[in-house]
Amino acid sequence: MEGIYLAIVLAPLIAAITVGLFGNQVGRAGAHWITILGVGISFALSLFVLKGIVFDGVPVFNETIYRWATVGDLSMEIGFLIDHLTALMIAVVTFVSLTVHIYTIGYMHDDDGYQRFFSYISLFTFAMLMLVMSNNFLQLFFGWEAVGVVSYLLIGFWFKRETAIFANMKAFLVNRVGDFGFLLGIATILMFTGSLDYYQVFALAGNLSEETIQIFPGTEWSVLSLACICLFVGAMGKSAQMPLHVWLPDSMEGPTPISALIHAATMVTAGIFMVARMSPLFEYSQTALSVVLVIGATTAIFTGLLGIVQQDIKRVVAYSTLSQLGYMTVALGASAYAASIFHLMTHAFFKALLFLAAGSVIIALHHEQDIRKMGGLKKYMPITYWTALIGTLALVGFPGFSGFFSKDALIEVVHLSTTPGAHYAYWCVLLGVFVTALYSFRMFFIVFHGEERIDPHAKKTLKESPAVITVPLIMLAVPSVLIGWFTIGPVLFGEFFNDSIFVLQDPGVVAQLGQEFHGPLTFIAHAATSSVTLYMVLAGALTAWFLYLKRPDLPGRFRERFALFYKVLDNKYYFDWFNEIVISKNIRLLASLFWRIGDEVLIDGIVVNGTAQTIRLFSRLIRTLQSGYLYHYAFAMIIGLAVILGWLVFSY
Amino acid sequence: MANIPTLSILIWFPIAAGILILALGSTEKGVRLGKIVALVASTATFILSLQLYSGFDIDTSNMQFIERFQWITHFNAYYHVGLDGISLPLVLLTTFLTPLVVIAGWEVIELRPSQYFAAFLFLEGMMIGVFSSLDGLLFYVFWEAMLIPMFIIIGVWGGERRIYATVKFFLYTFLGSVFMLVALIYMYLQAGTYEITSFHELPLNMREQTLIFFALLLAFAVKVPMWPVHTWLPDAHVEAPTGGSVMLAAVLLKMGGYGFVRFSLPITPDASQYFAGLMISLSLIAIIYISFVALAQQDMKKLIAYSSIAHMGFVTLGFFVVFVIAENAMGGEGARLALQGGMVQMISHGLISGALFLCVGVMYDRLHSRQIDAYGGLANTMPKFAALMVFFALANAGLPGTSGFVGEFLVILGSFQASIWLAFLAATILILGAAYTLWLVKRVVFGEVGNEGVASLQDIGPREYFMLVVLAIAVLFLGVWPAPLMDLMEQTLGHLLEHVSQSKL
């Protein structure tokens, strides 16, 4: 099996290297065929692995591939851990990656950096697979940063745009703030367990929960809480949780295919995956779970609100991603890891679909992203329209669609949760449903229905996108509708994650909910009759219909009426302002202060050159003594003699 | 192999080749021949040094490839050379980089090219001498002698303010070295020999240790360089020709780090323990304060020079945090992590900073400016170069999978075992290092074509491509698989750690 796992990660890597180094030789067609082949192999093998684990009962694989380094008794290794969680993740990652590869053929058709783009997305696939297949913290950190770097390269793919290269630097630095915490978390774990291997660390988690560490003199902190919160800071960076979410909307400067692949379906969910993977640690720290829960809930509702005022089609979807990541994080905090991963999976499909549909619109309108210049696209782009509708229905959680199953279950388990803060979180995620429906349908109606506000120039050539774009849309629309039906039973409520996710409470919140689960149909019926969620969805959709189709004059009036509220939303709660004016500017000020005052004036000016000056001054003084006149020297000798004689005489 | 004095050949062969180049003269033919001699000799030296790698026994902490002859009978000084796990990697780093520096100067140096190449070969021989000397006096001779070629390299082929820079460089380093000489003589008088290993065993009381510690510290801290004796480095780098900057950053600075592990730690373990707090503070200042200073730079070479100081802060942090870990009695694992991390950081920094200076050299050769705002949008006209430059920048920012990650990672893991706050402060390099490096990349490599100069640029040719790619492979290799490097040091560092944990009092 080891060969198969190696092939899964290496196929995209080899494709990326080949296309990256020999882009000119292989040509455009060569570039996409080679990378699609690489990812295709990975996808096929991932399905094979998934099948083996789910149906054939292949045991968990946890082996070392090679020894990275040894320090004393500590062996740091690169290795794979293949269990149900990993198997599911690699299948999702490679599938979305494959559709994005195909889609890219159409989307990047006229771009000069065609080969480079394919090389990057294949490299990304490799890094993401290394991350999810890791069996140790070292490799996890490698994958963690490697996906960050490819994200950096891809956000700045159009490197001539000032906004793009600002956004990619911002993304990398904000992620580094997260990684900073992540690294300290890893250091904590190493110090108290002496190992970087998942299973060895997990085995010690129970003992670890009793250890304490002094961070400030006199206060004892639980080691496990410290480690988990530090690790979660990493997740906050990668999975864009408040206040480290600021990079994700800006990352939309990158080409749309990577917004779908990296900034919606896969990389941003790495934090969610990581916390789920670390469930044996998080479970022993109520404090950490509470932090996770509250931050997730806050992100879910507040970033969702921002989605309502955005005018850029991709940014609406980006804020929606932030909000949905908040949902997943809430579930983690509620110890409902399975629910979180389940939502991660359905979200990967429908959010990638929404992004690619947005991209289809953008490309059809010649790179127009402002929704105010769209409208009535339904009749021009039927396939995009219908797939986008599917994506939207899945996102808002309309019964029967994949997002419905995952989101409804998620909200229910938060309701059942007893983690401190769960009450707040429940209200956040519930209100979030209304907000989600509102911004999703707002965008949907403005883009596809209503008045046509399309640029007349663009309208002449407006037509449905080619097959390389619509086929991936359909490929993603299918699971967006269906995946929930097949998987909610076995994956969420079954024993799917028993080998990878650990829940301390018995039965956990997911299992409690599972006791009432009698098939997807009754689940829908239950939601329709006894839960408020569905009404929230309908209310949101109706509000959007009323405001943006029925009475399009109203939003403007609201904006004037609630100017302050609107201003806060429009300025994204002033996070960017704070980071740029307060933090970034002061850091630069401090930097030049240190340089100009510390180095140039104090050290070089006073100490170094000052010493030289002093010596010069002193030597000038001495020089006047060396006059060269004999009588000066004779006089000095006589004085000297007198002094010595005097001393001799008086001392006896 | 036993009868062939490989190590001596490594020291003297480059020097002999340098003399040959000078003898070939400055005629056109002589210069052409001289260049070839330089390339062949430095390449041959590298290949020969690989013999040392393959012949090195990693299962012992003893000195290997030993050669020992009576040298100055009157002072009981010996020509005594040998290698262990600390010095071998540094020797390999030197022999690896010298051919690249020769290649880097191949078509570029127009003023007195023969002398230029000869100076680098002299430098190479002397550097190997420094790292392999086991006799204190011999070490001192190489240590000082190596200043001469470097002085000439900056003073002759340097930029406009080269005289200021060379004098500053010389005075700074010479000031430190004089105190080291005093310490060496004192130890000779105590031990009756200049053998470094007998210095290690020399019983010294706390007062003696303190004085020796500070005498050595002055010499080594200037070389590393540590804050606040670092200001010679940016000036020297700015004025030095590309090759000079590469050797300065990649190899010369390592003499300081080498001095700490070869002399300070084993000779004055109690003083090192006592002053560990001071050393750690200075290292952290180097990491944080200097990173801020780097952020403010407008000159690319200065920026990389400051980045060097910050990264070398990890070396000294790793070496001295060892004592704090022992104090807290949390086992030897953390101490090993930190010590190994410091060593790996030296090698890695050599490769990455060397590569970055080569990158600046490539740009300088074309537009004759080191100012960041003289560039912009290089990726448009020099895509190959841009890719490599971004790669090295990311390596400098400590990206996992490159060698830049390994040392920092280990030192941070180790420091954590001393105190969470140490690790916290050290780990700020993750953010600060990325900030100044990526901001540099943003302004130089990305963006619209900045000006007409950039618009007219030619991408790198095969010569430049080769030297950068070779370095990139090395950086990547050590990042993906550092075990071959770390296994070399394992035994020696373990032994060292055992030695320093025993008090001499």
Short mmCIF file of C-alpha atoms in Angstrom, two decimals, chain B residues 136-141 143-144 173-189 194 199 212 214-220 263:
data_model
loop_
_atom_site.label_atom_id
_atom_site.label_comp_id
_atom_site.label_asym_id
_atom_site.label_seq_id
_atom_site.Cartn_x
_atom_site.Cartn_y
_atom_site.Cartn_z
CA GLY B 136 45.77 27.41 19.14
CA LEU B 137 48.66 29.28 17.61
CA LEU B 138 48.10 27.83 14.17
CA PHE B 139 44.44 28.74 14.51
CA TYR B 140 45.35 32.29 15.40
CA VAL B 141 47.68 32.60 12.42
CA TRP B 143 42.39 33.56 11.76
CA GLU B 144 44.39 36.76 11.26
CA THR B 173 37.80 42.37 13.78
CA PHE B 174 41.37 43.11 14.73
CA LEU B 175 40.31 44.64 18.02
CA GLY B 176 38.48 41.45 18.90
CA SER B 177 41.30 39.20 17.76
CA VAL B 178 43.91 40.88 19.93
CA PHE B 179 42.02 39.95 23.05
CA MET B 180 41.71 36.42 21.80
CA LEU B 181 45.49 36.28 21.41
CA VAL B 182 45.92 37.35 25.01
CA ALA B 183 43.57 34.60 26.11
CA LEU B 184 45.40 32.04 24.00
CA ILE B 185 48.77 33.05 25.45
CA TYR B 186 47.41 32.88 28.97
CA MET B 187 46.10 29.39 28.38
CA TYR B 188 49.41 28.39 26.79
CA LEU B 189 51.22 29.53 29.92
CA TYR B 194 48.80 25.32 22.36
CA PHE B 199 42.72 23.90 26.62
CA ILE B 212 38.94 34.32 29.04
CA PHE B 214 35.08 37.90 27.54
CA ALA B 215 38.38 38.01 25.69
CA LEU B 216 37.12 35.29 23.35
CA LEU B 217 33.67 36.82 23.22
CA LEU B 218 35.05 40.04 21.78
CA ALA B 219 36.73 38.17 18.96
CA PHE B 220 33.80 35.91 18.16
CA PHE B 263 36.63 27.52 22.33
#
